[in-house]
Coordinates of N, CA, C and O and ligand atoms in Angstrom, one line a residue:
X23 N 72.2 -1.1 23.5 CA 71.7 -1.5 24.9 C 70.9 -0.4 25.5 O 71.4 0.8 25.7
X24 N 69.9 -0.8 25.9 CA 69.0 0.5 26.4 C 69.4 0.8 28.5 O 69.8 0.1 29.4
X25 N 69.1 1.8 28.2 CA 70.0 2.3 29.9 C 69.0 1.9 30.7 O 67.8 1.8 30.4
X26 N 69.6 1.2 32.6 CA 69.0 1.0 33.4 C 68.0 1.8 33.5 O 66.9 1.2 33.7
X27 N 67.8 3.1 33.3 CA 66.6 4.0 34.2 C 65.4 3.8 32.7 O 64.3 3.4 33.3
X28 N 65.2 3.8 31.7 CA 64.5 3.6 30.6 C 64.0 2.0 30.8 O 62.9 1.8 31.0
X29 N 65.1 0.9 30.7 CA 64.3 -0.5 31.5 C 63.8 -0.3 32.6 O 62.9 -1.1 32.8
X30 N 63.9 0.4 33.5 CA 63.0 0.0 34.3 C 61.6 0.8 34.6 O 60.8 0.3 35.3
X31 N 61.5 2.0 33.8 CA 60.2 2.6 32.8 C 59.7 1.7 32.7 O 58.9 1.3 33.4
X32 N 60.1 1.1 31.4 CA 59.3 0.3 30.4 C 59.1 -1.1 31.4 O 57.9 -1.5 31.6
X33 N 59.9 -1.7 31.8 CA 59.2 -2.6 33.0 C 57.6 -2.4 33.8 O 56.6 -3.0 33.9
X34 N 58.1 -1.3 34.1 CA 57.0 -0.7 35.0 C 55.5 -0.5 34.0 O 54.3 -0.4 34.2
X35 N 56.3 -0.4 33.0 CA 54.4 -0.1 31.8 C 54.1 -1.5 31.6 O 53.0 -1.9 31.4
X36 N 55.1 -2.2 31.5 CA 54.5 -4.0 31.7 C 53.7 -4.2 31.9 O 52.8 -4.7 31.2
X37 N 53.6 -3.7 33.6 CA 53.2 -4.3 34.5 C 51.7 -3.7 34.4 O 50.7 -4.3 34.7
X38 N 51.9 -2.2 33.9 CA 50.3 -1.5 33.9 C 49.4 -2.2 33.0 O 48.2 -2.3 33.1
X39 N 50.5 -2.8 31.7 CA 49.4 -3.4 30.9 C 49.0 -4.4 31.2 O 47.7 -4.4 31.1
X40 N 49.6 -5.5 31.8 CA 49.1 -6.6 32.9 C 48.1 -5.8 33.2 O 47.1 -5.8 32.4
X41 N 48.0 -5.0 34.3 CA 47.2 -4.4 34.7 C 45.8 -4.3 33.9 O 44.8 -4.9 34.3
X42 N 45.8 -3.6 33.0 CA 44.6 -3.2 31.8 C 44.3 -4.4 31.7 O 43.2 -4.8 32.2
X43 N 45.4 -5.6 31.1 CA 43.9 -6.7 31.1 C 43.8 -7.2 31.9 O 43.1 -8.1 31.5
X44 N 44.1 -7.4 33.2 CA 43.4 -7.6 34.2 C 42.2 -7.1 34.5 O 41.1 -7.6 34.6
X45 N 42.5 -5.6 34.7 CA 40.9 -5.1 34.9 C 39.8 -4.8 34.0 O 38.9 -4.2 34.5
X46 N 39.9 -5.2 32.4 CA 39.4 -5.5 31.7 C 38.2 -6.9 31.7 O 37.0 -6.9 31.3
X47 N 39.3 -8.0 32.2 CA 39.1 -8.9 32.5 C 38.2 -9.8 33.3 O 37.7 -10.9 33.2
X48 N 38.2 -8.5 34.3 CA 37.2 -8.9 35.5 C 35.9 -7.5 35.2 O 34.8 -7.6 35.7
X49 N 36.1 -6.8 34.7 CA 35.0 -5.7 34.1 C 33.9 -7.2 33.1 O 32.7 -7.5 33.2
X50 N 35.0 -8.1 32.0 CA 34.1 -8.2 31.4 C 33.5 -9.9 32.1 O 32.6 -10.5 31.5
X51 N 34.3 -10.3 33.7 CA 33.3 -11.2 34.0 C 32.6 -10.7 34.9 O 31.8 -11.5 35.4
X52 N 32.5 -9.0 35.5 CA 31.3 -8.6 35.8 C 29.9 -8.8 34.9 O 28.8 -9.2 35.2
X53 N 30.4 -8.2 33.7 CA 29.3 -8.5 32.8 C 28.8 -9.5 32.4 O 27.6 -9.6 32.1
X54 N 29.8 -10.8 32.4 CA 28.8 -12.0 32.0 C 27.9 -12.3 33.4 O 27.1 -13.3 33.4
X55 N 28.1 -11.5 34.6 CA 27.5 -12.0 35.9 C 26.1 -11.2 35.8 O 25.2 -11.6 36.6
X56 N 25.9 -10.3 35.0 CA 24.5 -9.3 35.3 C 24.1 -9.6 33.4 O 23.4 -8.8 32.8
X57 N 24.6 -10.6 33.0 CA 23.6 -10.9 31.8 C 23.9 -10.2 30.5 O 23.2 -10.5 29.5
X58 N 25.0 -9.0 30.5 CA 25.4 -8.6 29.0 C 26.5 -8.9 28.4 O 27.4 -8.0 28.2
X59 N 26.7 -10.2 27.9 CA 27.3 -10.8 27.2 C 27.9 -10.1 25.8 O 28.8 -10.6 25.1
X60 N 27.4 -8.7 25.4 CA 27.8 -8.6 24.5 C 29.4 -7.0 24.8 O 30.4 -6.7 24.3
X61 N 28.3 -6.4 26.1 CA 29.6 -5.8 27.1 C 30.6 -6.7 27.4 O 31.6 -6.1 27.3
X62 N 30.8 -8.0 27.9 CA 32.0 -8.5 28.2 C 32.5 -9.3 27.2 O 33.5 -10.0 27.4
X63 N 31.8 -9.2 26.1 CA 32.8 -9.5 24.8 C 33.6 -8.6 24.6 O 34.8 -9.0 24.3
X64 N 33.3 -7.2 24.6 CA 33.6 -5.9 24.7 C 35.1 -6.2 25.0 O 36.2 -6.2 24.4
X65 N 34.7 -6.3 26.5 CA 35.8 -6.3 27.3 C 36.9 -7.2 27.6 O 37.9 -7.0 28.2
X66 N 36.6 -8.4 27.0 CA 37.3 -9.7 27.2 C 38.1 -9.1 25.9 O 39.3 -9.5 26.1
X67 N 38.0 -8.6 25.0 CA 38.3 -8.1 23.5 C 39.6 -7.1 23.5 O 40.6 -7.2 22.8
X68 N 39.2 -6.2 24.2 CA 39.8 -5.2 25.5 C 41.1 -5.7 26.1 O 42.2 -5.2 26.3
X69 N 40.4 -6.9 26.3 CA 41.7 -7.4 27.3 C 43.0 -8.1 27.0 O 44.1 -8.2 27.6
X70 N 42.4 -8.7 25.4 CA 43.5 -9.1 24.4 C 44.2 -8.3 24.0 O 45.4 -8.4 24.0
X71 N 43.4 -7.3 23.6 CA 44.5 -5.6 23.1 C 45.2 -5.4 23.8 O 46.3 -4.9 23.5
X72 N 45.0 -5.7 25.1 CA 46.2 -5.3 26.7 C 47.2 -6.3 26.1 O 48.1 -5.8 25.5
X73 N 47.1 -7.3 26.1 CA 48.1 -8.6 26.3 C 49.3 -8.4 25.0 O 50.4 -8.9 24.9
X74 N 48.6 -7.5 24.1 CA 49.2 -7.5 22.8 C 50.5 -6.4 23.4 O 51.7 -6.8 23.4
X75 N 49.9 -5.1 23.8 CA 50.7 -4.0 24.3 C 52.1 -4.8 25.0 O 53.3 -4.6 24.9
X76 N 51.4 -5.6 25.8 CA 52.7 -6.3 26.9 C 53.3 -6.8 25.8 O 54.4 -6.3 25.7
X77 N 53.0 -7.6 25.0 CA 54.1 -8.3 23.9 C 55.0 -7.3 23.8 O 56.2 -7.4 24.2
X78 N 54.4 -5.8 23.0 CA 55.1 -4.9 22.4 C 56.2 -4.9 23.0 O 57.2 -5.1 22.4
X79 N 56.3 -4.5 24.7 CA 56.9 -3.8 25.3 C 58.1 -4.7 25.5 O 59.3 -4.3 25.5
X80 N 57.6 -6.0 25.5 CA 58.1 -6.9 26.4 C 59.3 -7.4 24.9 O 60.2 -8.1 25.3
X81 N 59.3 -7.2 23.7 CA 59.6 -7.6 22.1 C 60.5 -6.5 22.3 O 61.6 -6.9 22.3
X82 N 60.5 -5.2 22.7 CA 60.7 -3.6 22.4 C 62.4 -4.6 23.3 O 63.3 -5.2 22.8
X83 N 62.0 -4.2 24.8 CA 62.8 -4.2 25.7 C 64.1 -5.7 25.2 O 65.4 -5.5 25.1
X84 N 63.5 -7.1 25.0 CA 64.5 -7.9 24.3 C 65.2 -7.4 23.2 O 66.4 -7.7 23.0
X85 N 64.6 -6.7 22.4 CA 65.6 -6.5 21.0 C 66.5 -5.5 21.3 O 67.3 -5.5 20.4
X86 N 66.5 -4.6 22.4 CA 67.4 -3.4 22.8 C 68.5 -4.0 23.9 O 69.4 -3.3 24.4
X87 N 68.3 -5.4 24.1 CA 69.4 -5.9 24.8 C 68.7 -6.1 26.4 O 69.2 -7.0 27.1
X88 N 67.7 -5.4 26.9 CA 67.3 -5.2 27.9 C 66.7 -6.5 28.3 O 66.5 -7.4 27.5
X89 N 66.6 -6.4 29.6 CA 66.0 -7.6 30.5 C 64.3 -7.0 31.2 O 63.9 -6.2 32.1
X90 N 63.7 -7.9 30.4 CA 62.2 -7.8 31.0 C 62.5 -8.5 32.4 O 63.3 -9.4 32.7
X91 N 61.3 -7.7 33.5 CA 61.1 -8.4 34.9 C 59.7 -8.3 35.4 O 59.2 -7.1 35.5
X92 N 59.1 -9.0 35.6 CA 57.2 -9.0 36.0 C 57.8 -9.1 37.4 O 58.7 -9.7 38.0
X93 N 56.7 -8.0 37.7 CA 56.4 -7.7 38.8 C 54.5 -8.3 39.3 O 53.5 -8.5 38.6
X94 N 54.8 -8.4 40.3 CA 53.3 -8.7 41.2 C 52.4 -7.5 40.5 O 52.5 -6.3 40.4
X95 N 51.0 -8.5 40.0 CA 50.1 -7.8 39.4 C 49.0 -7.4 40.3 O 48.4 -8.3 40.9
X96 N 48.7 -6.1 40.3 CA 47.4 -5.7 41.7 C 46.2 -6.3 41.4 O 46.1 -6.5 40.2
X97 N 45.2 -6.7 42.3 CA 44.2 -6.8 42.4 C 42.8 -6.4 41.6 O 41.9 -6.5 42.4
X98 N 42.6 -6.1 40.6 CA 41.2 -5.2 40.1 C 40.4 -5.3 40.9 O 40.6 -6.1 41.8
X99 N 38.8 -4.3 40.8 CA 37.9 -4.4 41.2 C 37.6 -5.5 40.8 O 38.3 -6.1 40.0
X100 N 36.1 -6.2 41.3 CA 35.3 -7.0 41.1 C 33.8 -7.0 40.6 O 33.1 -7.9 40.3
X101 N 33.4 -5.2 40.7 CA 31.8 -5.0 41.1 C 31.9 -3.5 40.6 O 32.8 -2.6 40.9
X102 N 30.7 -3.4 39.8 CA 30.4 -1.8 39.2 C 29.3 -1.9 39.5 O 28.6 -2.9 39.6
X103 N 28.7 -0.4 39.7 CA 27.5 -0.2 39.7 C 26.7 -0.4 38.8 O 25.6 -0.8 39.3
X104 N 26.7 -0.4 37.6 CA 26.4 -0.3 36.4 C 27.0 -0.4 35.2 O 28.2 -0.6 35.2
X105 N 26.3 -0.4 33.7 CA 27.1 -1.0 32.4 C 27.6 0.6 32.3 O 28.7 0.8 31.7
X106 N 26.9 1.8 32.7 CA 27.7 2.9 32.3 C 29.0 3.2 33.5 O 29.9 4.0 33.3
X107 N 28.8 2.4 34.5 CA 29.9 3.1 35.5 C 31.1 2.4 34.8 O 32.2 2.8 34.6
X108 N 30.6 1.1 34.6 CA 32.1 0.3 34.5 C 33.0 0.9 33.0 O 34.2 1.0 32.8
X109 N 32.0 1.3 32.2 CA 32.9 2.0 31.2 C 33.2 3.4 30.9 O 33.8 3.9 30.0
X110 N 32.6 4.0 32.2 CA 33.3 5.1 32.7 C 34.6 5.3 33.3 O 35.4 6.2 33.3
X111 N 34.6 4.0 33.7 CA 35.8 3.6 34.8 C 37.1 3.0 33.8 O 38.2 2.8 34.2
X112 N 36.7 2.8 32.7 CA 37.6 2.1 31.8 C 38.0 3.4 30.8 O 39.1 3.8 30.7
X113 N 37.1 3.7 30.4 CA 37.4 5.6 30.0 C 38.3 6.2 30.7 O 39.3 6.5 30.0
X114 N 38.5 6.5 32.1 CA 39.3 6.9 32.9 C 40.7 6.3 32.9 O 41.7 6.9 32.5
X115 N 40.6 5.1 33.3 CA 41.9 4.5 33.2 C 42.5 4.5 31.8 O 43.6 3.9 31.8
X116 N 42.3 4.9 30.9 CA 42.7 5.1 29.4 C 43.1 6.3 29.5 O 43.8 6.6 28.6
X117 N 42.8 7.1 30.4 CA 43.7 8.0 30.3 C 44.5 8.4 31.1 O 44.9 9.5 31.2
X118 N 44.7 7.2 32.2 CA 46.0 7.4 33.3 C 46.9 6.6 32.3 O 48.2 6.8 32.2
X119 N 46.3 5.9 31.5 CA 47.8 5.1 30.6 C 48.1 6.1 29.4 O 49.3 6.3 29.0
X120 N 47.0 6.9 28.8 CA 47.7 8.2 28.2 C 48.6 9.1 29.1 O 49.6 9.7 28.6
X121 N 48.2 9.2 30.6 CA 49.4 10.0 30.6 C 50.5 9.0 31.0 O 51.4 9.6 31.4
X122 N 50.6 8.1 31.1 CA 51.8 7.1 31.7 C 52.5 7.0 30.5 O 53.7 7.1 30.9
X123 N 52.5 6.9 29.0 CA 52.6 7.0 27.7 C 52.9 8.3 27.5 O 53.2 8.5 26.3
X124 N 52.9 9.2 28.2 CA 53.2 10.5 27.6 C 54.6 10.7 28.7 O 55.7 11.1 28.5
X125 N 54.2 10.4 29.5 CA 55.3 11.0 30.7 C 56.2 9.8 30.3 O 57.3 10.4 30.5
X126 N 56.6 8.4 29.7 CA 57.4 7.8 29.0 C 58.0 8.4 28.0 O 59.2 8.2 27.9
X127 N 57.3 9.4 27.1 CA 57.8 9.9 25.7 C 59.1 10.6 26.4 O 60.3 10.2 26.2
X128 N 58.5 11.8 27.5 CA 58.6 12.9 28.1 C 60.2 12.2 28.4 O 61.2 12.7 27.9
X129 N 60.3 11.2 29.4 CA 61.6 10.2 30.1 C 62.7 10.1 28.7 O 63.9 10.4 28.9
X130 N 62.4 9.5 27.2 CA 62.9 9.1 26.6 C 63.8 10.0 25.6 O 64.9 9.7 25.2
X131 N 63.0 11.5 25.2 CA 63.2 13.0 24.8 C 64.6 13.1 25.9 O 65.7 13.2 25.4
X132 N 64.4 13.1 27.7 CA 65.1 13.8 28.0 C 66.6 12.8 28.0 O 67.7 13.3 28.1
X133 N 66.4 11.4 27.9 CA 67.2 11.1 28.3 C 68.5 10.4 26.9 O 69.6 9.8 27.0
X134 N 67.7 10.8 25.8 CA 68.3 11.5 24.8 C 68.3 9.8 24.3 O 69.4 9.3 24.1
X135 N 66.9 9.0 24.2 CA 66.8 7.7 24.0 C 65.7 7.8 22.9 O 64.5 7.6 23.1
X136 N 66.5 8.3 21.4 CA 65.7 8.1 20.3 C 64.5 7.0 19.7 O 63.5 7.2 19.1
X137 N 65.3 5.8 20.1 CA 64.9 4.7 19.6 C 63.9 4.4 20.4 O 62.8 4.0 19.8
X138 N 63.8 4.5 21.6 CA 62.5 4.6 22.6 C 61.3 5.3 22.5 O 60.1 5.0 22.8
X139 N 61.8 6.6 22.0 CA 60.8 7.6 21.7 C 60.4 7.3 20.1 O 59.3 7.6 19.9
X140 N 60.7 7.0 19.6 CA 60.3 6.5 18.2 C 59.4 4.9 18.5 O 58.3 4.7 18.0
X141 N 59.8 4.3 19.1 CA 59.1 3.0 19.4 C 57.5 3.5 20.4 O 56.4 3.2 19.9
X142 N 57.6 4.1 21.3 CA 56.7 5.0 21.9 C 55.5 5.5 20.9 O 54.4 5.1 21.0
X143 N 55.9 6.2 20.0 CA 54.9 6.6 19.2 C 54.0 6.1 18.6 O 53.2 6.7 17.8
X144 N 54.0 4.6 19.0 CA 53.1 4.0 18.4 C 52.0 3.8 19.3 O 50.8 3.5 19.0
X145 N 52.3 3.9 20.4 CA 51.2 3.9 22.2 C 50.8 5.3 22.1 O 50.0 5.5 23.0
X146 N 51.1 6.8 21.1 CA 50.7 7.5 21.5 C 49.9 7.2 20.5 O 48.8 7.2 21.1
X147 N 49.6 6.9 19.4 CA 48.4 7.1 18.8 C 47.8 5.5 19.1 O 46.7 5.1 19.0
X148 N 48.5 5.2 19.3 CA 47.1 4.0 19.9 C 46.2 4.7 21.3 O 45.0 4.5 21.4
X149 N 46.7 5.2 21.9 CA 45.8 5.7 23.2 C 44.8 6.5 22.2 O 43.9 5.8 21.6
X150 N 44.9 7.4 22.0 CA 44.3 8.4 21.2 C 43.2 7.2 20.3 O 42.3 7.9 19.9
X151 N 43.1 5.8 19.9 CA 41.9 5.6 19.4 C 41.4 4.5 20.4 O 40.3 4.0 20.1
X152 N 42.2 4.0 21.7 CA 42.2 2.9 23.0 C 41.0 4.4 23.9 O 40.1 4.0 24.6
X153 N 41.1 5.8 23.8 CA 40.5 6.4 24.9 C 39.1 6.8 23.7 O 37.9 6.7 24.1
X154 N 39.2 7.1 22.5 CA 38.1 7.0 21.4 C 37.0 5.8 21.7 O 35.8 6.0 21.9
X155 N 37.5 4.9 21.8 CA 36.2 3.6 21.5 C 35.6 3.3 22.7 O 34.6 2.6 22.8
X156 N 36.1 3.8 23.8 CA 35.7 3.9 25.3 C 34.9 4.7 25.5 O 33.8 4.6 26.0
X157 N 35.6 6.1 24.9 CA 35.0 7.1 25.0 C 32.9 7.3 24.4 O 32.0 7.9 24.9
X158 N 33.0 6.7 23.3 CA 32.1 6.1 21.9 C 30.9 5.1 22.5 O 29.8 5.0 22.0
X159 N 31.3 4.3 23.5 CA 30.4 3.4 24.4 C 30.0 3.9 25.3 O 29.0 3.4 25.9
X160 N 30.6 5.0 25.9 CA 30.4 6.0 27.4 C 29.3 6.7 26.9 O 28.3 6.3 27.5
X161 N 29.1 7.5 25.9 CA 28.2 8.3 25.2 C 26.6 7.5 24.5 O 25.4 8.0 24.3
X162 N 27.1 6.1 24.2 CA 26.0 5.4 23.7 C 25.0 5.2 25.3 O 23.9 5.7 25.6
X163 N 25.7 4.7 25.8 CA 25.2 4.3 27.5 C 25.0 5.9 28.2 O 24.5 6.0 29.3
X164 N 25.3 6.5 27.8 CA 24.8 7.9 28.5 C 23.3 7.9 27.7 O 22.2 8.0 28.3
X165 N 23.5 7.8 26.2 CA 21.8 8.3 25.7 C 21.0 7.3 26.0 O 19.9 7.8 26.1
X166 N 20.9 6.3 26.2 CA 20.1 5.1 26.4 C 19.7 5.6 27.7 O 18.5 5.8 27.7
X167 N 20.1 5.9 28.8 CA 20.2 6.2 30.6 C 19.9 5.1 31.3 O 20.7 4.3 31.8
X168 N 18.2 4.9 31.3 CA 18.1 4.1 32.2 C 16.8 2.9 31.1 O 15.9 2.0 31.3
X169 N 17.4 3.5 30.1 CA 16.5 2.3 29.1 C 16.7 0.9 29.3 O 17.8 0.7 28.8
X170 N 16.1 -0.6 29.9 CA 16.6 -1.5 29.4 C 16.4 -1.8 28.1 O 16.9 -2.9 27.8
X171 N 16.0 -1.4 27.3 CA 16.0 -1.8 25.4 C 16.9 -1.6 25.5 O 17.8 -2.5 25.7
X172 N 17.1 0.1 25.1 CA 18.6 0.8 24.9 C 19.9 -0.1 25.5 O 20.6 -0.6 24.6
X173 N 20.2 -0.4 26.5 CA 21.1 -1.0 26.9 C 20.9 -2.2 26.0 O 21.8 -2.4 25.2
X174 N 19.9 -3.3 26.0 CA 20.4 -4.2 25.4 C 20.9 -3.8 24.2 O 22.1 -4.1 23.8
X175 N 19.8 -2.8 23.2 CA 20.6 -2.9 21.8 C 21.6 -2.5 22.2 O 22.3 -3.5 21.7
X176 N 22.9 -1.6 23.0 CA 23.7 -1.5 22.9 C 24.9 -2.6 23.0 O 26.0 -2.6 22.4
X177 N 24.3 -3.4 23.8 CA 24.7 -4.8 24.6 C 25.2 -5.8 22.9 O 26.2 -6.3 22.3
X178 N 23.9 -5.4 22.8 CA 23.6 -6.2 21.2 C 24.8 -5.5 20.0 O 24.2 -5.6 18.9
X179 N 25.6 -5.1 19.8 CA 26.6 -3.9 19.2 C 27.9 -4.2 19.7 O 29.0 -4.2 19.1
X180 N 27.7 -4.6 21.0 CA 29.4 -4.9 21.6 C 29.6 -6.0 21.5 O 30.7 -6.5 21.9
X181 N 28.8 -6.6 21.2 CA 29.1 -8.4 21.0 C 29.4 -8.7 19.9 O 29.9 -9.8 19.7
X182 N 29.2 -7.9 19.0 CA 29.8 -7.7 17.2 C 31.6 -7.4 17.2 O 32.2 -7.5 16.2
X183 N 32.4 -6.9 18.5 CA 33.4 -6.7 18.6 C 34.3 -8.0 18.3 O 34.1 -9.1 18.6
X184 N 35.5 -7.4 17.5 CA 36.1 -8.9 17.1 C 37.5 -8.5 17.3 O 38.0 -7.6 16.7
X185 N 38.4 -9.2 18.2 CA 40.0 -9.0 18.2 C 41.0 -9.3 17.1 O 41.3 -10.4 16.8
X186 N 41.5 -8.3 16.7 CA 42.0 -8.5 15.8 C 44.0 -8.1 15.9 O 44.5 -7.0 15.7
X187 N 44.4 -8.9 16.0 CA 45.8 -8.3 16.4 C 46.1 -7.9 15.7 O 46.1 -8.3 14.5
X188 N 46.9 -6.7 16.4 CA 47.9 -5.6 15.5 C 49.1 -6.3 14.7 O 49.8 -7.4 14.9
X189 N 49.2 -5.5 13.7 CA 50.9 -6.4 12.8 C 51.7 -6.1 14.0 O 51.6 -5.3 14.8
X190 N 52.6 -7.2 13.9 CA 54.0 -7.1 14.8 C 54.5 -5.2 14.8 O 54.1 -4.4 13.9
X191 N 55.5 -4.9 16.0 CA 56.3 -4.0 15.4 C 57.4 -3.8 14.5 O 58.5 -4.2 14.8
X192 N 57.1 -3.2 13.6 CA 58.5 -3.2 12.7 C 57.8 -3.6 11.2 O 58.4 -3.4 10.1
X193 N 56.6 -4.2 11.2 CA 56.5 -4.3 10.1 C 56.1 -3.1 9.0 O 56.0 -2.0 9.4
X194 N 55.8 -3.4 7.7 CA 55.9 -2.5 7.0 C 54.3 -1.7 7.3 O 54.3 -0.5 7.5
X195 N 53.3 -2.4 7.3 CA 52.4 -1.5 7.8 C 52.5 -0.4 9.3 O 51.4 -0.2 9.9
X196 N 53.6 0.3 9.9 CA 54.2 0.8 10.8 C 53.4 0.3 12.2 O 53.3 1.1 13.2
X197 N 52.9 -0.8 12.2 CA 52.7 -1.0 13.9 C 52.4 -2.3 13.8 O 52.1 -3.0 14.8
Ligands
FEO225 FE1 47.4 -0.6 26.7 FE2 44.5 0.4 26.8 O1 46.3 0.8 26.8

Protein backbone atom coordinates (compact mmCIF):
# COMPACT_ATOMS: atom_id res chain seq x y z
CA UNK A 1 0.00 0.00 0.00
CA UNK A 2 1.73 3.17 -0.93
CA UNK A 3 1.67 6.09 1.84
CA UNK A 4 -0.80 9.08 1.82
CA UNK A 5 2.05 11.72 1.30
CA UNK A 6 3.68 9.68 -2.01
CA UNK A 7 -0.29 9.40 -3.38
CA UNK A 8 -0.83 12.53 -3.27
CA UNK A 9 2.66 13.36 -5.18
CA UNK A 10 1.85 11.16 -7.73
CA UNK A 11 -1.71 12.56 -7.91
CA UNK A 12 -0.49 15.86 -8.37
CA UNK A 13 1.96 14.62 -11.49
CA UNK A 14 -1.42 13.43 -12.97
CA UNK A 15 -2.67 16.33 -13.12
CA UNK A 16 0.69 17.96 -14.74
CA UNK A 17 0.46 15.43 -17.28
CA UNK A 18 -3.16 16.38 -18.02
CA UNK A 19 -1.55 19.35 -18.14
CA UNK A 20 1.23 18.58 -20.97
CA UNK A 21 -1.36 17.47 -23.16
CA UNK A 22 -3.37 19.93 -22.72
CA UNK A 23 -0.92 22.42 -23.64
CA UNK A 24 0.39 20.40 -26.25
CA UNK A 25 -2.93 20.33 -27.46
CA UNK A 26 -3.83 23.77 -28.01
CA UNK A 27 0.08 24.51 -29.24
CA UNK A 28 -0.79 22.05 -31.85
CA UNK A 29 -4.41 23.79 -32.76
CA UNK A 30 -2.47 26.95 -32.75
CA UNK A 31 -0.64 25.47 -35.59
CA UNK A 32 -3.34 24.13 -37.55
CA UNK A 33 -4.66 27.96 -37.22
CA UNK A 34 -1.45 29.66 -38.93
CA UNK A 35 -1.23 26.76 -41.63
CA UNK A 36 1.66 24.30 -40.32
CA UNK A 37 0.10 21.19 -40.22
CA UNK A 38 3.07 19.31 -39.95
CA UNK A 39 4.10 21.34 -36.40
CA UNK A 40 0.64 20.36 -34.95
CA UNK A 41 1.08 16.90 -35.90
CA UNK A 42 4.12 17.36 -33.98
CA UNK A 43 2.23 18.30 -31.27
CA UNK A 44 -1.03 16.61 -31.28
CA UNK A 45 1.68 13.48 -31.33
CA UNK A 46 3.08 15.18 -28.16
CA UNK A 47 0.02 15.12 -26.73
CA UNK A 48 -0.65 11.39 -26.97
CA UNK A 49 2.78 10.78 -25.31
CA UNK A 50 1.20 13.07 -22.34
CA UNK A 51 -1.91 10.88 -22.12
CA UNK A 52 0.29 7.77 -22.09
CA UNK A 53 2.45 9.18 -18.93
CA UNK A 54 -1.10 9.70 -17.18
CA UNK A 55 -1.95 5.99 -17.84
CA UNK A 56 1.49 5.22 -16.33
CA UNK A 57 0.85 7.01 -13.24
CA UNK A 58 -2.60 6.51 -13.04
CA UNK A 59 -1.69 1.97 -13.66
CA UNK A 60 1.54 2.78 -11.05
CA UNK A 61 -0.83 4.33 -8.21
CA UNK A 62 -3.87 1.37 -8.72
CA UNK A 63 -1.48 -1.50 -8.53
CA UNK A 64 0.08 -0.06 -5.15
CA UNK A 65 -3.37 -0.08 -3.65
CA UNK A 66 -3.56 3.63 -4.01
CA UNK A 67 -6.54 5.78 -5.03
CA UNK A 68 -6.16 7.97 -8.15
CA UNK A 69 -8.09 11.64 -7.85
CA UNK A 70 -8.26 14.25 -10.93
CA UNK A 71 -8.14 17.30 -10.06
CA UNK A 72 -9.31 20.52 -12.13
CA UNK A 73 -7.18 20.89 -15.17
CA UNK A 74 -5.72 24.72 -15.79
CA UNK A 75 -6.30 26.52 -18.69
CA UNK A 76 -3.27 26.58 -21.48
CA UNK A 77 -2.33 29.31 -23.52
CA UNK A 78 -4.06 29.79 -26.77
CA UNK A 79 -1.50 32.06 -28.99
CA UNK A 80 2.32 32.08 -29.65
CA UNK A 81 4.16 34.33 -31.39
CA UNK A 82 5.70 32.12 -33.54
CA UNK A 83 6.59 28.32 -34.69
CA UNK A 84 10.01 29.01 -32.81
CA UNK A 85 8.33 30.61 -29.68
CA UNK A 86 5.84 27.95 -29.23
CA UNK A 87 8.54 25.30 -29.11
CA UNK A 88 10.56 27.16 -27.04
CA UNK A 89 7.86 27.25 -24.73
CA UNK A 90 7.37 23.53 -24.89
CA UNK A 91 11.26 23.05 -24.43
CA UNK A 92 10.86 24.96 -21.23
CA UNK A 93 7.98 23.22 -19.82
CA UNK A 94 9.97 19.86 -20.39
CA UNK A 95 11.98 20.84 -18.05
CA UNK A 96 9.65 22.06 -15.20
CA UNK A 97 8.41 18.31 -15.60
CA UNK A 98 12.19 17.25 -15.43
CA UNK A 99 12.43 18.91 -12.42
CA UNK A 100 8.89 17.81 -11.08
CA UNK A 101 10.36 14.08 -11.86
CA UNK A 102 13.32 14.67 -10.15
CA UNK A 103 12.04 16.31 -6.97
CA UNK A 104 9.50 13.06 -7.04
CA UNK A 105 12.64 10.69 -7.17
CA UNK A 106 14.17 13.07 -4.43
CA UNK A 107 10.35 12.52 -2.22
CA UNK A 108 10.47 8.70 -2.78
CA UNK A 109 14.59 8.11 -1.74
CA UNK A 110 13.58 10.03 1.37
CA UNK A 111 10.62 8.54 2.25
CA UNK A 112 12.26 5.18 1.96
CA UNK A 113 9.55 4.26 -0.99
CA UNK A 114 11.66 1.88 -3.21
CA UNK A 115 9.11 0.69 -5.43
CA UNK A 116 8.25 4.38 -6.41
CA UNK A 117 11.70 5.29 -6.99
CA UNK A 118 12.27 2.33 -9.18
CA UNK A 119 8.88 2.92 -11.06
CA UNK A 120 10.14 6.72 -11.38
CA UNK A 121 13.04 5.83 -13.37
CA UNK A 122 11.51 5.36 -16.13
CA UNK A 123 10.17 9.39 -16.29
CA UNK A 124 13.78 10.01 -15.71
CA UNK A 125 14.99 8.82 -18.81
CA UNK A 126 12.11 9.55 -20.65
CA UNK A 127 12.50 13.39 -19.84
CA UNK A 128 15.98 13.20 -20.80
CA UNK A 129 14.79 12.08 -24.68
CA UNK A 130 10.85 14.21 -24.06
CA UNK A 131 13.49 17.55 -23.46
CA UNK A 132 16.00 16.04 -26.55
CA UNK A 133 13.35 16.09 -29.42
CA UNK A 134 12.06 19.56 -28.24
CA UNK A 135 15.26 20.53 -27.80
CA UNK A 136 16.28 19.12 -31.81
CA UNK A 137 13.17 21.26 -33.29
CA UNK A 138 14.20 24.52 -31.12
CA UNK A 139 17.60 24.37 -32.98
CA UNK A 140 16.10 23.41 -36.52
CA UNK A 141 13.74 26.71 -36.18
CA UNK A 142 16.58 28.68 -34.80
CA UNK A 143 18.71 27.92 -38.20
CA UNK A 144 15.94 28.47 -40.60
CA UNK A 145 15.19 32.16 -38.48
CA UNK A 146 13.10 33.93 -40.48
CA UNK A 147 13.12 31.69 -43.74
CA UNK A 148 9.53 30.85 -44.91
CA UNK A 149 11.16 27.79 -47.01
CA UNK A 150 13.16 26.79 -44.08
CA UNK A 151 10.18 26.74 -41.84
CA UNK A 152 8.12 24.93 -44.23
CA UNK A 153 10.75 22.18 -44.90
CA UNK A 154 10.86 21.96 -41.37
CA UNK A 155 7.00 21.96 -41.09
CA UNK A 156 7.39 19.30 -43.89
CA UNK A 157 9.63 16.85 -41.26
CA UNK A 158 7.21 17.14 -38.28
CA UNK A 159 4.40 15.86 -40.08
CA UNK A 160 6.51 12.59 -40.72
CA UNK A 161 6.04 12.26 -36.70
CA UNK A 162 4.16 9.09 -35.89
CA UNK A 163 2.81 8.02 -32.15
CA UNK A 164 3.84 5.16 -31.21
CA UNK A 165 2.97 3.88 -27.70
CA UNK A 166 5.23 2.87 -25.23
CA UNK A 167 5.11 -1.04 -24.02
CA UNK A 168 2.94 -1.12 -20.92
CA UNK A 169 4.96 -0.95 -17.62
CA UNK A 170 6.35 -3.96 -16.43
CA UNK A 171 6.83 -5.49 -19.47
CA UNK A 172 9.91 -7.22 -20.52
CA UNK A 173 11.16 -4.56 -22.79
CA UNK A 174 11.57 -2.36 -19.28
CA UNK A 175 9.00 0.42 -20.00
FE1 LIG B 1 5.12 13.72 -19.57
FE2 LIG B 1 6.51 15.49 -21.59
O1 LIG B 1 6.54 14.73 -19.94
Amino acid sequence: MINPKMQQALNLQINRELYSAYLYLAMAAYFESVGLGGCANWMAVQAQEELTHVQRFYRYLVERGGRVSLDAVAKPPAEWASALNAFEEALKHEGKVTGYINQLVSFALAEEDHATNNFLQWFVAEQVEEEASAEGVVQRLRLVGESPGGLLMVDRELAGRVFTPPPAAGDAAGA
